[in-house]
Coordinates of C-alpha atoms and ligand atoms in Angstrom, one line a residue:
M3 CA 61.8 -32.8 -20.5
P4 CA 64.9 -30.5 -20.3
R5 CA 65.7 -28.5 -23.3
P6 CA 68.7 -30.2 -25.0
A7 CA 72.1 -28.4 -24.5
V8 CA 74.0 -27.3 -27.6
D9 CA 77.6 -28.6 -27.5
P10 CA 79.6 -26.0 -29.0
A11 CA 82.4 -28.2 -29.6
V12 CA 80.1 -30.2 -31.8
L13 CA 78.5 -27.1 -33.7
R14 CA 81.6 -25.1 -34.1
G15 CA 79.8 -21.8 -34.7
C16 CA 77.2 -23.2 -37.2
S17 CA 74.4 -20.9 -36.9
G18 CA 70.8 -22.1 -36.5
P19 CA 68.1 -22.3 -36.1
W20 CA 67.7 -25.7 -37.6
D21 CA 64.6 -27.2 -38.6
A22 CA 66.3 -30.9 -38.9
V23 CA 69.6 -32.4 -37.8
V24 CA 70.6 -35.5 -39.5
V25 CA 73.5 -37.6 -37.8
G26 CA 75.8 -39.4 -40.0
S27 CA 76.4 -38.1 -43.8
G28 CA 76.3 -41.5 -45.7
P29 CA 74.2 -41.7 -48.8
N30 CA 71.1 -42.0 -46.7
G31 CA 71.8 -39.2 -44.5
L32 CA 72.5 -36.9 -47.4
L33 CA 69.5 -38.0 -49.4
G34 CA 67.4 -37.5 -46.2
A35 CA 68.9 -34.1 -45.7
L36 CA 68.1 -33.3 -49.4
T37 CA 64.7 -34.3 -49.2
L38 CA 64.0 -32.0 -46.2
A39 CA 65.9 -29.2 -47.7
R40 CA 64.0 -29.3 -50.9
R41 CA 60.9 -28.9 -49.0
G42 CA 62.3 -25.6 -47.4
M43 CA 63.7 -26.8 -44.2
Q44 CA 67.3 -25.6 -43.0
V45 CA 69.2 -28.9 -42.5
L46 CA 72.3 -29.6 -40.3
V47 CA 74.2 -32.8 -41.1
L48 CA 76.8 -34.1 -38.2
E49 CA 79.4 -36.4 -39.5
A50 CA 81.8 -38.3 -37.0
E51 CA 84.7 -38.5 -39.7
A52 CA 86.9 -36.1 -41.2
T53 CA 85.3 -36.2 -44.5
P54 CA 81.6 -36.6 -45.5
G55 CA 80.1 -39.5 -47.4
G56 CA 80.1 -42.5 -45.3
G57 CA 80.2 -45.4 -47.7
A58 CA 80.7 -43.4 -50.7
R59 CA 83.9 -41.6 -49.9
T60 CA 86.9 -41.4 -52.1
L61 CA 90.4 -41.0 -50.4
D62 CA 93.9 -40.5 -51.0
L63 CA 95.3 -43.3 -48.8
G64 CA 98.9 -42.2 -49.4
L65 CA 99.7 -45.5 -51.2
A66 CA 100.8 -43.4 -54.2
D67 CA 101.0 -39.9 -55.1
G68 CA 97.7 -38.7 -56.2
V69 CA 95.9 -42.1 -56.5
V70 CA 92.6 -42.1 -54.9
H71 CA 90.6 -45.0 -53.6
D72 CA 87.0 -45.8 -53.0
V73 CA 87.2 -46.9 -49.4
C74 CA 83.5 -48.5 -49.4
S75 CA 81.4 -48.5 -52.4
A76 CA 82.7 -48.1 -55.9
V77 CA 80.1 -49.3 -58.5
H78 CA 76.8 -47.7 -58.5
P79 CA 73.7 -49.4 -60.4
L80 CA 71.6 -48.7 -57.4
A81 CA 72.2 -45.1 -57.4
L82 CA 71.6 -44.9 -61.0
A83 CA 68.2 -46.5 -61.0
S84 CA 67.3 -45.2 -57.7
P85 CA 64.1 -43.0 -57.7
A86 CA 65.9 -41.0 -54.9
I87 CA 68.9 -40.2 -57.1
G88 CA 68.5 -41.2 -60.6
A89 CA 70.1 -40.7 -63.9
Q90 CA 68.4 -37.4 -64.6
W91 CA 69.4 -35.8 -61.3
L92 CA 73.1 -37.2 -61.9
R93 CA 73.3 -35.8 -65.3
A94 CA 71.9 -32.2 -64.3
R95 CA 74.4 -32.2 -61.4
G96 CA 77.3 -33.1 -63.8
V97 CA 78.2 -36.5 -62.4
D98 CA 79.4 -38.8 -65.1
M99 CA 78.3 -42.5 -64.7
I100 CA 80.4 -44.4 -66.9
A101 CA 78.8 -47.8 -67.4
P102 CA 81.3 -50.2 -69.0
E103 CA 80.2 -52.3 -72.0
A104 CA 80.6 -55.4 -69.8
S105 CA 78.9 -55.0 -66.5
Y106 CA 80.5 -57.7 -64.7
A107 CA 82.6 -60.6 -65.5
H108 CA 83.4 -63.9 -63.6
P109 CA 86.8 -65.8 -64.3
L110 CA 86.7 -69.6 -64.0
D111 CA 89.5 -72.0 -63.2
G112 CA 91.2 -73.1 -66.5
G113 CA 91.4 -69.6 -68.1
R114 CA 87.8 -69.2 -69.0
A115 CA 85.4 -66.5 -68.1
A116 CA 81.8 -65.6 -68.1
V117 CA 81.0 -62.1 -69.0
A118 CA 77.5 -60.2 -68.6
M119 CA 77.4 -57.4 -71.2
R120 CA 75.1 -54.3 -70.7
S121 CA 73.1 -56.0 -73.6
A122 CA 71.0 -58.9 -72.1
A123 CA 70.7 -60.2 -75.7
A124 CA 74.4 -60.3 -76.2
T125 CA 74.9 -61.8 -72.9
G126 CA 72.6 -64.7 -73.7
D127 CA 74.5 -65.4 -76.9
L128 CA 77.7 -65.6 -75.0
I129 CA 76.0 -68.0 -72.5
G130 CA 74.4 -70.0 -75.3
G131 CA 71.8 -72.8 -75.5
R132 CA 68.5 -72.9 -73.9
R133 CA 69.6 -70.9 -70.7
G134 CA 71.1 -68.2 -72.7
R135 CA 67.9 -67.7 -74.4
V136 CA 66.0 -67.6 -71.1
W137 CA 68.6 -65.1 -69.9
A138 CA 68.0 -62.9 -72.9
D139 CA 64.4 -63.0 -72.8
V140 CA 64.0 -62.3 -68.8
F141 CA 66.6 -59.9 -68.4
S142 CA 65.8 -57.8 -71.6
S143 CA 62.2 -57.8 -70.5
L144 CA 63.1 -56.8 -67.0
A145 CA 65.4 -54.0 -68.5
A146 CA 62.3 -52.4 -70.1
H147 CA 60.5 -52.2 -66.7
G148 CA 63.3 -50.5 -64.6
P149 CA 61.2 -48.3 -62.5
D150 CA 58.7 -51.1 -61.8
V151 CA 61.7 -53.3 -60.8
M152 CA 62.9 -50.9 -58.3
A153 CA 59.6 -50.2 -56.7
L154 CA 58.7 -53.8 -56.4
M155 CA 62.0 -54.8 -54.8
L156 CA 63.1 -51.7 -53.0
G157 CA 59.9 -49.6 -52.6
T158 CA 58.0 -48.8 -49.5
A159 CA 54.6 -50.9 -48.9
E160 CA 52.8 -48.3 -50.7
Q161 CA 54.9 -48.2 -53.8
R162 CA 54.8 -51.6 -53.9
L163 CA 51.2 -51.8 -53.8
R164 CA 51.1 -49.1 -56.6
A165 CA 53.6 -50.9 -58.9
I166 CA 51.8 -54.2 -58.6
T167 CA 48.4 -52.7 -59.4
S168 CA 49.9 -50.6 -62.3
P169 CA 49.0 -51.9 -65.9
T170 CA 52.8 -53.2 -66.2
G171 CA 53.3 -54.3 -62.7
A172 CA 51.8 -57.8 -62.6
R173 CA 54.0 -58.8 -65.6
T174 CA 57.1 -57.2 -64.3
A175 CA 56.3 -59.3 -60.7
A176 CA 56.1 -62.4 -62.8
L177 CA 59.3 -61.6 -64.7
L178 CA 61.1 -61.2 -61.6
G179 CA 59.8 -64.7 -60.4
R180 CA 61.1 -66.0 -63.6
A181 CA 64.6 -64.5 -62.9
A182 CA 64.5 -65.9 -59.4
A183 CA 63.8 -69.4 -60.7
L184 CA 66.7 -68.7 -63.3
A185 CA 69.0 -67.9 -60.7
D186 CA 68.1 -70.5 -58.4
R187 CA 68.4 -73.3 -61.1
S188 CA 71.5 -71.8 -62.8
V189 CA 73.7 -71.3 -59.7
R190 CA 72.9 -75.3 -58.9
S191 CA 73.7 -76.3 -62.6
G192 CA 77.5 -75.2 -62.9
D193 CA 77.0 -73.6 -66.2
D194 CA 78.2 -70.0 -67.2
A195 CA 74.8 -68.4 -66.5
G196 CA 75.2 -70.1 -62.9
A197 CA 78.9 -68.7 -62.4
L198 CA 77.5 -65.2 -63.5
L199 CA 74.4 -65.2 -61.1
A200 CA 76.4 -66.9 -58.1
G201 CA 79.0 -63.9 -58.2
V202 CA 76.1 -61.1 -58.5
G203 CA 74.1 -63.4 -55.7
A204 CA 77.3 -63.4 -53.5
H205 CA 76.9 -59.6 -52.9
A206 CA 74.4 -60.5 -50.3
I207 CA 77.5 -62.3 -48.4
S208 CA 75.1 -65.3 -47.6
P209 CA 74.6 -68.8 -49.0
L210 CA 73.5 -68.7 -52.5
S211 CA 70.2 -70.6 -51.9
S212 CA 69.1 -68.1 -49.3
P213 CA 66.2 -65.7 -50.4
T214 CA 68.5 -62.6 -49.8
A215 CA 71.1 -64.0 -52.3
I216 CA 68.7 -64.8 -54.9
G217 CA 66.9 -61.5 -54.7
T218 CA 70.3 -59.7 -55.0
A219 CA 71.1 -61.8 -57.9
V220 CA 67.4 -60.7 -59.5
L221 CA 67.9 -57.1 -58.7
L222 CA 71.6 -56.4 -59.4
G223 CA 71.4 -58.8 -62.4
S224 CA 68.6 -56.9 -63.9
L225 CA 70.1 -53.7 -63.2
A226 CA 73.3 -54.9 -65.1
H227 CA 71.2 -55.0 -68.3
T228 CA 69.2 -51.9 -67.7
G229 CA 71.6 -48.8 -66.8
G230 CA 74.4 -51.1 -66.5
W231 CA 76.8 -51.0 -63.4
P232 CA 78.4 -47.6 -63.5
I233 CA 81.5 -46.2 -62.0
P234 CA 81.3 -42.5 -61.3
R235 CA 84.1 -40.6 -63.0
G236 CA 86.6 -39.4 -60.3
G237 CA 85.2 -42.0 -57.9
S238 CA 82.3 -42.4 -55.6
Q239 CA 82.9 -39.1 -54.0
S240 CA 81.6 -37.4 -57.0
L241 CA 78.2 -38.4 -55.9
V242 CA 78.8 -37.1 -52.3
T243 CA 80.1 -33.8 -53.7
A244 CA 76.9 -33.4 -55.9
W245 CA 74.7 -34.0 -52.9
I246 CA 76.3 -31.5 -50.6
A247 CA 76.4 -29.0 -53.4
E248 CA 72.8 -29.0 -53.8
L249 CA 72.2 -29.0 -49.9
S250 CA 74.5 -26.0 -49.5
E251 CA 72.5 -24.3 -52.3
L252 CA 69.4 -24.9 -50.2
G253 CA 71.0 -23.4 -46.9
G254 CA 72.0 -26.8 -45.5
S255 CA 75.2 -27.4 -43.7
V256 CA 77.5 -30.4 -43.2
V257 CA 79.7 -30.5 -40.3
T258 CA 82.8 -33.1 -40.1
H259 CA 84.7 -34.3 -37.0
A260 CA 81.4 -34.1 -35.1
P261 CA 80.7 -37.6 -33.5
V262 CA 77.3 -37.6 -31.6
T263 CA 77.4 -39.8 -28.5
S264 CA 74.3 -38.2 -27.1
L265 CA 71.1 -36.6 -28.4
D266 CA 71.7 -33.8 -25.8
Q267 CA 74.6 -32.6 -28.1
L268 CA 72.1 -31.7 -30.9
P269 CA 70.8 -28.3 -31.2
P270 CA 66.9 -28.1 -31.1
S271 CA 64.9 -28.9 -34.3
R272 CA 61.7 -30.5 -35.4
V273 CA 63.3 -33.6 -37.0
V274 CA 66.2 -35.8 -36.1
L275 CA 67.2 -38.4 -38.7
L276 CA 69.7 -41.0 -37.6
D277 CA 71.7 -42.4 -40.4
L278 CA 73.2 -44.8 -37.9
P279 CA 73.3 -48.5 -37.6
A280 CA 70.2 -49.7 -35.5
P281 CA 72.2 -50.5 -32.3
S282 CA 73.8 -47.1 -32.3
A283 CA 70.3 -45.4 -32.8
G284 CA 69.0 -47.5 -30.0
R285 CA 71.8 -46.4 -27.4
L286 CA 71.3 -42.6 -28.4
L287 CA 67.5 -43.0 -27.7
A288 CA 67.4 -45.3 -24.5
P289 CA 68.0 -42.1 -22.2
W290 CA 64.8 -40.5 -23.8
A291 CA 62.7 -43.6 -23.5
R292 CA 60.1 -42.8 -20.9
S293 CA 57.3 -45.2 -21.7
A294 CA 57.3 -49.1 -21.7
A295 CA 56.7 -49.0 -25.3
S296 CA 59.6 -46.8 -26.2
R297 CA 61.8 -48.7 -23.9
R298 CA 60.9 -51.8 -25.7
L299 CA 61.8 -50.1 -29.2
T300 CA 65.2 -48.7 -28.1
R301 CA 65.9 -52.5 -26.8
R302 CA 64.9 -54.1 -30.0
L303 CA 67.3 -51.6 -31.9
Q304 CA 70.1 -52.3 -29.7
V305 CA 69.6 -55.8 -30.2
F306 CA 69.2 -55.8 -34.2
P307 CA 71.5 -58.6 -35.2
P308 CA 74.4 -58.2 -37.3
S309 CA 75.0 -59.8 -40.8
A310 CA 76.0 -63.2 -41.3
G311 CA 79.1 -62.2 -42.8
A312 CA 81.3 -59.3 -43.4
A313 CA 83.7 -57.4 -45.8
A314 CA 87.4 -56.9 -45.5
K315 CA 88.8 -54.3 -47.7
A316 CA 92.1 -54.3 -49.8
D317 CA 93.2 -51.3 -51.7
L318 CA 96.0 -51.9 -54.1
V319 CA 97.8 -49.7 -56.6
L320 CA 98.9 -51.5 -59.9
S321 CA 101.5 -50.4 -62.4
G322 CA 99.2 -51.8 -65.2
P323 CA 95.8 -53.5 -65.8
I324 CA 95.1 -56.8 -64.2
P325 CA 96.4 -59.6 -66.6
W326 CA 93.4 -61.7 -66.6
A327 CA 94.1 -65.2 -68.0
A328 CA 90.8 -65.5 -69.5
A329 CA 91.4 -62.3 -71.5
Q330 CA 91.7 -64.0 -74.9
Q331 CA 88.8 -66.3 -74.6
A332 CA 86.5 -63.7 -73.1
P333 CA 87.9 -60.2 -74.0
G334 CA 84.9 -58.7 -72.2
I335 CA 86.7 -59.7 -69.0
A336 CA 89.1 -56.8 -69.5
R337 CA 86.4 -54.1 -70.0
A338 CA 84.1 -55.1 -67.0
G339 CA 83.7 -52.7 -64.4
T340 CA 83.5 -55.5 -61.6
V341 CA 84.8 -58.9 -61.5
H342 CA 83.7 -61.6 -59.1
L343 CA 86.5 -64.1 -57.9
G344 CA 85.8 -67.4 -56.4
G345 CA 85.3 -69.9 -59.3
S346 CA 82.2 -71.9 -59.9
A347 CA 79.0 -71.5 -58.3
T348 CA 79.6 -74.6 -56.2
L349 CA 82.9 -72.9 -54.8
I350 CA 81.3 -69.7 -54.2
N351 CA 78.4 -71.3 -52.2
T352 CA 80.8 -73.2 -50.1
A353 CA 82.9 -70.4 -49.3
E354 CA 79.8 -68.1 -48.5
R355 CA 78.3 -71.0 -46.3
E356 CA 81.6 -71.2 -44.4
V357 CA 81.4 -67.4 -43.8
A358 CA 77.9 -67.7 -42.4
E359 CA 79.1 -70.4 -40.2
G360 CA 81.8 -68.1 -38.8
R361 CA 84.9 -69.9 -40.5
L362 CA 87.5 -68.0 -42.9
P363 CA 87.4 -69.9 -46.3
E364 CA 90.7 -70.9 -47.6
A365 CA 89.6 -69.0 -51.0
P366 CA 87.0 -66.5 -50.0
V367 CA 84.9 -64.8 -52.5
V368 CA 86.6 -61.5 -53.6
L369 CA 84.7 -58.6 -55.6
V370 CA 87.3 -56.6 -57.7
S371 CA 87.1 -53.3 -59.6
D372 CA 89.8 -51.7 -61.7
P373 CA 88.2 -48.2 -62.2
A374 CA 90.7 -46.9 -64.5
G375 CA 89.4 -49.4 -67.1
A376 CA 86.3 -47.4 -67.5
D377 CA 87.8 -43.9 -66.1
P378 CA 91.0 -43.2 -67.5
S379 CA 91.4 -40.2 -65.1
R380 CA 91.8 -42.4 -62.2
E381 CA 95.5 -43.6 -63.6
V382 CA 98.0 -41.3 -62.6
R383 CA 101.6 -41.5 -64.1
G384 CA 100.9 -45.2 -65.0
L385 CA 99.4 -46.2 -61.6
R386 CA 96.0 -47.3 -61.0
P387 CA 94.0 -48.1 -57.8
V388 CA 92.4 -51.4 -57.7
W389 CA 89.3 -51.7 -55.3
A390 CA 88.6 -55.2 -53.7
Y391 CA 87.0 -56.8 -50.7
A392 CA 86.9 -60.3 -49.4
H393 CA 83.9 -61.9 -47.7
V394 CA 85.1 -63.0 -44.3
P395 CA 83.3 -63.8 -41.1
L396 CA 81.9 -61.1 -38.9
G397 CA 84.9 -59.6 -36.9
C398 CA 87.6 -61.5 -38.7
P399 CA 91.1 -59.9 -37.8
V400 CA 92.9 -61.3 -40.8
D401 CA 94.6 -59.0 -43.2
P402 CA 92.6 -59.4 -46.4
V403 CA 95.6 -58.5 -49.0
P404 CA 97.2 -62.0 -49.0
L405 CA 93.6 -63.6 -49.5
V406 CA 92.7 -60.9 -52.3
L407 CA 96.1 -61.4 -54.0
A408 CA 95.8 -65.2 -53.9
Q409 CA 92.4 -65.0 -55.6
L410 CA 93.7 -62.5 -58.2
E411 CA 96.7 -64.4 -59.0
R412 CA 94.6 -67.6 -59.6
F413 CA 92.7 -66.0 -62.3
A414 CA 95.5 -63.4 -63.2
P415 CA 99.0 -64.9 -63.1
G416 CA 101.4 -62.4 -62.7
V417 CA 99.6 -59.7 -61.1
R418 CA 101.6 -59.8 -58.1
D419 CA 104.4 -58.4 -60.2
L420 CA 102.2 -55.3 -60.8
V421 CA 101.6 -54.6 -57.1
V422 CA 103.1 -51.3 -56.1
A423 CA 101.3 -50.6 -52.8
A424 CA 98.5 -52.3 -50.8
R425 CA 96.5 -51.5 -47.8
G426 CA 94.2 -54.1 -46.1
V427 CA 91.6 -53.4 -43.6
P428 CA 90.5 -56.6 -41.6
A429 CA 87.0 -56.8 -40.8
S430 CA 87.6 -56.3 -37.0
R431 CA 89.1 -52.8 -38.0
M432 CA 86.6 -51.6 -40.7
T433 CA 85.1 -49.1 -38.1
G434 CA 88.5 -47.3 -38.3
H435 CA 87.2 -45.4 -41.5
N436 CA 83.4 -45.7 -40.9
R437 CA 82.2 -46.2 -37.3
S438 CA 79.1 -47.7 -38.7
L439 CA 80.9 -50.9 -40.0
T440 CA 81.1 -52.7 -36.7
G441 CA 83.0 -56.1 -37.4
G442 CA 83.0 -55.3 -41.1
D443 CA 79.2 -55.6 -41.3
I444 CA 78.4 -53.7 -44.5
A445 CA 74.9 -53.9 -44.6
G446 CA 73.8 -52.3 -41.5
G447 CA 72.7 -55.5 -39.9
S448 CA 71.1 -58.9 -40.7
T449 CA 69.8 -59.3 -44.1
A450 CA 68.1 -62.5 -43.4
L451 CA 64.5 -62.4 -44.9
P452 CA 62.5 -61.4 -41.8
H453 CA 65.1 -58.5 -41.2
L454 CA 65.1 -57.5 -44.8
G455 CA 61.3 -57.6 -45.2
A456 CA 60.7 -55.8 -42.1
R457 CA 63.5 -53.5 -41.4
P458 CA 64.4 -52.6 -38.7
F459 CA 61.2 -54.3 -37.5
L460 CA 57.6 -54.9 -38.5
A461 CA 55.7 -51.5 -38.1
T462 CA 53.3 -49.4 -40.2
D463 CA 56.2 -46.8 -40.4
P464 CA 59.4 -48.7 -40.2
H465 CA 61.4 -45.4 -40.1
H466 CA 59.8 -43.5 -37.2
L467 CA 61.4 -44.2 -33.7
A468 CA 60.2 -41.5 -31.2
T469 CA 58.5 -38.4 -30.7
L470 CA 60.2 -36.1 -28.4
P471 CA 58.0 -33.7 -26.4
G472 CA 59.1 -30.1 -26.3
W473 CA 62.4 -30.7 -28.1
A474 CA 61.9 -28.5 -31.0
P475 CA 62.3 -24.5 -30.9
G476 CA 59.3 -23.0 -29.4
G477 CA 58.7 -26.1 -27.2
E478 CA 57.1 -28.0 -30.1
D479 CA 57.6 -31.9 -30.4
A480 CA 60.3 -33.4 -32.5
E481 CA 60.3 -36.7 -34.6
V482 CA 63.2 -39.0 -34.6
L483 CA 63.7 -41.3 -37.3
L484 CA 66.1 -44.1 -38.6
C485 CA 67.4 -43.6 -42.2
S486 CA 70.5 -45.6 -42.4
A487 CA 70.8 -49.0 -44.2
S488 CA 69.6 -50.8 -40.9
S489 CA 66.2 -49.4 -42.0
A490 CA 64.0 -50.1 -45.1
P491 CA 64.9 -51.0 -47.8
G492 CA 68.5 -51.9 -46.7
P493 CA 72.0 -51.7 -47.8
G494 CA 73.2 -50.1 -50.9
V495 CA 74.0 -46.7 -52.2
H496 CA 70.4 -45.8 -53.4
G497 CA 69.4 -43.1 -50.7
L498 CA 66.0 -44.7 -50.4
G499 CA 66.1 -45.0 -46.7
G500 CA 67.0 -41.4 -46.2
Q501 CA 64.1 -40.3 -48.8
A502 CA 61.6 -42.6 -47.0
A503 CA 62.6 -41.4 -43.5
A504 CA 62.5 -37.7 -44.6
R505 CA 59.1 -38.1 -46.2
S506 CA 57.7 -39.8 -43.2
A507 CA 59.0 -36.8 -41.0
L508 CA 57.3 -34.3 -43.5
A509 CA 54.2 -36.2 -43.3
R510 CA 53.9 -36.2 -39.5
L511 CA 54.9 -32.5 -39.3
A512 CA 52.1 -31.6 -42.0
Ligands
FAD7 C1 83.9 -52.2 -48.7 C2 82.3 -51.9 -49.1 C3 82.0 -51.9 -50.4 C4 80.7 -51.5 -50.9 N1 80.5 -51.4 -52.2 C5 79.2 -50.9 -52.7 C6 78.9 -50.6 -53.9 O1 79.9 -50.9 -54.9 N2 77.8 -50.3 -54.4 C7 76.8 -50.0 -53.5 O2 75.8 -49.6 -53.7 N3 77.0 -50.1 -52.0 C8 78.2 -50.6 -51.6 N4 78.5 -50.8 -50.3 C9 77.4 -50.6 -49.3 C10 77.2 -49.0 -49.1 O3 78.5 -48.3 -48.9 C11 76.2 -48.8 -47.9 O4 75.1 -49.6 -48.1 C12 75.9 -47.4 -47.9 O5 76.8 -46.6 -47.7 C13 74.9 -47.2 -46.6 O6 74.7 -45.8 -46.5 P1 74.2 -45.3 -45.1 O7 74.0 -43.9 -45.5 O8 73.1 -46.0 -44.6 O9 75.4 -45.4 -44.0 P2 76.9 -45.1 -44.2 O10 77.3 -44.8 -45.7 O11 77.8 -46.2 -43.7 O12 77.0 -43.7 -43.6 C14 76.9 -43.5 -42.2 C15 77.8 -42.2 -41.8 O13 77.4 -41.9 -40.3 C16 78.6 -41.8 -39.6 N5 78.5 -42.0 -38.2 C17 78.3 -43.1 -37.6 N6 78.2 -42.9 -36.3 C18 78.1 -41.5 -36.2 C19 77.9 -40.8 -35.0 N7 77.8 -41.4 -33.8 N8 77.9 -39.4 -35.1 C20 78.2 -38.8 -36.3 N9 78.4 -39.6 -37.5 C21 78.3 -40.9 -37.4 C22 79.6 -42.7 -40.3 O14 81.0 -42.0 -40.1 C23 79.2 -42.5 -41.7 O15 79.9 -41.4 -42.3 C24 79.9 -51.1 -49.8 C25 80.2 -51.1 -48.6 C26 81.4 -51.3 -48.2 C27 82.0 -51.2 -46.9

């Protein structure tokens, strides 16, 4: 195989030699890079966009002077709980994760709201009755076993096995089963617990009865009572800044404006991590597939199915806090870091079902965060950014701003009068600020159970894609691995895909 050519336009004077090259600087790419750099490797990260961070970027969109917006992720229970990132590292690196007293809230028609506080017991009291007692019991117990929860739900096969056979693992697995039963029963019951868990399950952008939605309700629902649903001070970018700072200290580099369209563009290295959607990784690898097995693998990557639904982003600037109608009955809503809009569990389920069937609901589910409520530094001269996205069919070309404002106005009458500026990005144009978000797919491809359980496909090492003979300096072989949300364990800012892919590479080189 010919030695790959270095494209000077891509590298722009970055001096090597590099032990590893990472394509894409999203959370998984950066955590993969850090995992390798901590083991002494010289790592180069190539990012297509003008700024690094992928789904964790915070940008000035020019809507109001000095007001910055989280263009993708904003709320980070997964980063806080992730063994690849974690509270200790975040504290040591000066990232201030502000966990609001109310993790999330769910306004209902008629001026009421259900609120999930950080404390599971307090939430149980608010829900009341038997369901409230079960909530308090199940989620307080799960909160006491946070690491087991993460290992069982997002760990590698080996970590899951270790967790389940640990002294506390079997009990945690049983509690997760009880939480799943609670989620399943409550979303069908129409009570406050049902509304709360419907909003959390809806993060999966799939019908609430699907295993993915129930699993999402259990995982994120449990984290709400563990470390909470924190918002990093200054926006998600503060995570990216901290990752890049450590990477630079370890000798790594991140180069922006560097779209990789062929592996030929990369400098020689022993490891290539692809923080790309599975189809893009397949296209990059296809020219290098020599055997029937590797051609089959690249083909499977290219046809990895997209998610059933998509996100369309709306960034607003408001001249004051959102005037929630339920603020008197449920004061916690004004302190919640995240608010789920869509009404009862039945209405949310209907809307998500329509999305999965490719139809735009009249009132789509909308997720909202007003970060200045937790982090006053986000408010500039009385103006505050409001982050929102609507669940719409894949590739939907409709401007989400009117959809988001209609849902906001439904639960916060008068909010329109506070809107100073707004920008909507339809699902069909989400690739405009992150080329990995094809059609507004924010999950890196299908999260249906078979694709989530074996991601991107069933394999003993699901991250490893290929060995390129003679690619590395000195004619050694190079390992190519998938580390994005298209690989296990899937979407979210947790960096676990990056960490697992990097560990797999290190084990192969050992
Ligand atoms: C609107 C929205 C809201 C979200 N909210 C949350 C949230 O609150 N909390 C949460 O945990 N998660 C949230 N997510 C999901 C989260 O952002 C993603 O799951 C996460 O960013 C995935 O990380 P990644 O590293 O796999 O990919 P990405 O973050 O998508 O990063 C991939 C990077 O690769 C770059 N790239 C792509 N192609 C190339 C190429 N050919 N050459 C070079 N670079 C390339 C991209 O520009 C991008 O920077 C949200 C996502 C969206 C879109």
